[in-house]
PDB file of C-alpha atoms in Angstrom:
ATOM      1  CA  ASP A 113     132.186 107.078 180.569  1.00 77.00           C
ATOM      2  CA  GLU A 114     131.054 108.592 177.279  1.00 86.00           C
ATOM      3  CA  TRP A 115     131.658 112.083 178.692  1.00 93.00           C
ATOM      4  CA  LEU A 116     134.968 111.332 180.370  1.00 92.00           C
ATOM      5  CA  ASP A 117     137.295 110.849 177.389  1.00 95.00           C
ATOM      6  CA  PRO A 118     139.933 113.582 176.849  1.00 96.00           C
ATOM      7  CA  PHE A 119     137.976 115.363 174.082  1.00 96.00           C
ATOM      8  CA  SER A 120     134.751 115.471 176.097  1.00 96.00           C
ATOM      9  CA  ARG A 121     136.546 116.639 179.245  1.00 96.00           C
ATOM     10  CA  ARG A 122     138.111 119.539 177.309  1.00 97.00           C
ATOM     11  CA  MET A 123     134.729 120.420 175.797  1.00 97.00           C
ATOM     12  CA  LEU A 124     133.044 120.369 179.211  1.00 97.00           C
ATOM     13  CA  ALA A 125     135.775 122.564 180.708  1.00 97.00           C
ATOM     14  CA  ARG A 126     135.546 125.121 177.890  1.00 98.00           C
ATOM     15  CA  SER A 127     131.757 125.112 178.001  1.00 97.00           C
ATOM     16  CA  ALA A 128     131.805 125.542 181.778  1.00 98.00           C
ATOM     17  CA  LYS A 129     133.953 128.671 181.421  1.00 98.00           C
ATOM     18  CA  LEU A 130     131.352 130.168 179.082  1.00 98.00           C
ATOM     19  CA  ALA A 131     128.501 129.063 181.358  1.00 98.00           C
ATOM     20  CA  ALA A 132     130.255 130.699 184.330  1.00 98.00           C
ATOM     21  CA  VAL A 133     130.404 134.006 182.455  1.00 98.00           C
ATOM     22  CA  ILE A 134     126.738 133.752 181.487  1.00 98.00           C
ATOM     23  CA  CYS A 135     125.691 132.832 185.030  1.00 98.00           C
ATOM     24  CA  ALA A 136     127.622 135.786 186.432  1.00 98.00           C
ATOM     25  CA  ARG A 137     126.267 138.214 183.822  1.00 98.00           C
ATOM     26  CA  TRP A 138     122.620 137.260 184.396  1.00 98.00           C
ATOM     27  CA  ASN A 139     122.893 136.349 188.105  1.00 98.00           C
ATOM     28  CA  ILE A 140     121.913 132.740 187.401  1.00 98.00           C
ATOM     29  CA  PRO A 141     122.465 130.357 190.320  1.00 98.00           C
ATOM     30  CA  ILE A 142     124.844 127.507 189.547  1.00 98.00           C
ATOM     31  CA  GLU A 143     122.317 124.892 190.599  1.00 98.00           C
ATOM     32  CA  PHE A 144     120.535 122.253 188.537  1.00 98.00           C
ATOM     33  CA  VAL A 145     116.875 122.944 187.780  1.00 98.00           C
ATOM     34  CA  ASP A 146     114.703 120.001 186.755  1.00 97.00           C
ATOM     35  CA  ALA A 147     111.383 120.089 184.873  1.00 96.00           C
ATOM     36  CA  ALA A 148     109.347 120.669 188.047  1.00 97.00           C
ATOM     37  CA  GLY A 149     111.645 123.516 189.048  1.00 98.00           C
ATOM     38  CA  LEU A 150     111.307 125.104 185.627  1.00 97.00           C
ATOM     39  CA  LEU A 151     107.530 124.970 185.946  1.00 97.00           C
ATOM     40  CA  ARG A 152     107.812 126.680 189.359  1.00 98.00           C
ATOM     41  CA  GLY A 153     110.005 129.380 187.837  1.00 97.00           C
ATOM     42  CA  ASP A 154     113.225 128.340 189.581  1.00 98.00           C
ATOM     43  CA  ARG A 155     116.403 129.768 188.104  1.00 98.00           C
ATOM     44  CA  GLY A 156     119.560 127.806 187.427  1.00 98.00           C
ATOM     45  CA  VAL A 157     121.240 125.499 184.954  1.00 98.00           C
ATOM     46  CA  THR A 158     119.125 122.971 183.076  1.00 97.00           C
ATOM     47  CA  THR A 159     119.065 120.836 179.935  1.00 96.00           C
ATOM     48  CA  HIS A 160     116.924 120.708 176.829  1.00 94.00           C
ATOM     49  CA  TYR A 161     115.507 117.423 178.119  1.00 94.00           C
ATOM     50  CA  GLN A 162     114.174 119.113 181.275  1.00 96.00           C
ATOM     51  CA  VAL A 163     112.581 121.841 179.144  1.00 95.00           C
ATOM     52  CA  THR A 164     110.988 119.138 176.968  1.00 94.00           C
ATOM     53  CA  LYS A 165     109.554 117.432 180.073  1.00 93.00           C
ATOM     54  CA  GLY A 166     108.482 120.707 181.668  1.00 93.00           C
ATOM     55  CA  PRO A 167     107.484 124.049 180.184  1.00 93.00           C
ATOM     56  CA  GLY A 168     108.202 123.005 176.602  1.00 92.00           C
ATOM     57  CA  LYS A 169     106.125 119.823 176.781  1.00 92.00           C
ATOM     58  CA  GLY A 170     104.331 119.338 173.492  1.00 89.00           C
ATOM     59  CA  ARG A 171     106.280 122.151 171.826  1.00 91.00           C
ATOM     60  CA  THR A 172     109.811 120.727 171.697  1.00 90.00           C
ATOM     61  CA  THR A 173     111.380 117.296 171.515  1.00 90.00           C
ATOM     62  CA  HIS A 174     115.037 118.066 172.300  1.00 88.00           C
ATOM     63  CA  THR A 175     116.621 115.517 174.620  1.00 88.00           C
ATOM     64  CA  ASP A 176     120.245 116.582 174.689  1.00 90.00           C
ATOM     65  CA  PRO A 177     122.721 116.349 176.268  1.00 92.00           C
ATOM     66  CA  GLY A 178     121.506 112.809 177.001  1.00 86.00           C
ATOM     67  CA  ARG A 179     120.769 110.866 180.127  1.00 83.00           C
ATOM     68  CA  HIS A 180     124.425 110.086 180.874  1.00 91.00           C
ATOM     69  CA  PHE A 181     125.519 113.719 180.959  1.00 95.00           C
ATOM     70  CA  PRO A 182     127.650 114.282 184.086  1.00 96.00           C
ATOM     71  CA  MET A 183     125.608 117.195 185.443  1.00 97.00           C
ATOM     72  CA  SER A 184     127.213 117.174 188.913  1.00 97.00           C
ATOM     73  CA  LEU A 185     130.676 117.302 187.363  1.00 97.00           C
ATOM     74  CA  TYR A 186     129.566 120.039 184.972  1.00 98.00           C
ATOM     75  CA  LEU A 187     128.125 122.177 187.770  1.00 98.00           C
ATOM     76  CA  ASP A 188     131.383 121.766 189.697  1.00 98.00           C
ATOM     77  CA  LEU A 189     133.315 122.869 186.609  1.00 98.00           C
ATOM     78  CA  ILE A 190     131.096 125.956 186.302  1.00 98.00           C
ATOM     79  CA  ARG A 191     131.569 126.767 189.995  1.00 98.00           C
ATOM     80  CA  ASN A 192     135.342 126.365 189.703  1.00 98.00           C
ATOM     81  CA  ALA A 193     135.432 128.566 186.601  1.00 98.00           C
ATOM     82  CA  SER A 194     133.432 131.257 188.374  1.00 96.00           C
ATOM     83  CA  ALA A 195     135.729 131.334 191.413  1.00 90.00           C
TER      84      ALA A 195
END
């Protein structure tokens, strides 16, 4: 629920528009990539937390956007913005 208030929904929508532009510009798939996928070299959308668990392990401690981030919703917003 912490990401579903009106302010957060507007922020997610605006961010998704920017992410859609970036994904299109760099041909980044609009798919979630976890730590294991990052280590394999998969391309897609990820979080600082996945980088911290994967290729950045021991070099970074970022954990945002937090474990309650609505990644499925966010990916849908990016897909809709890219359509």
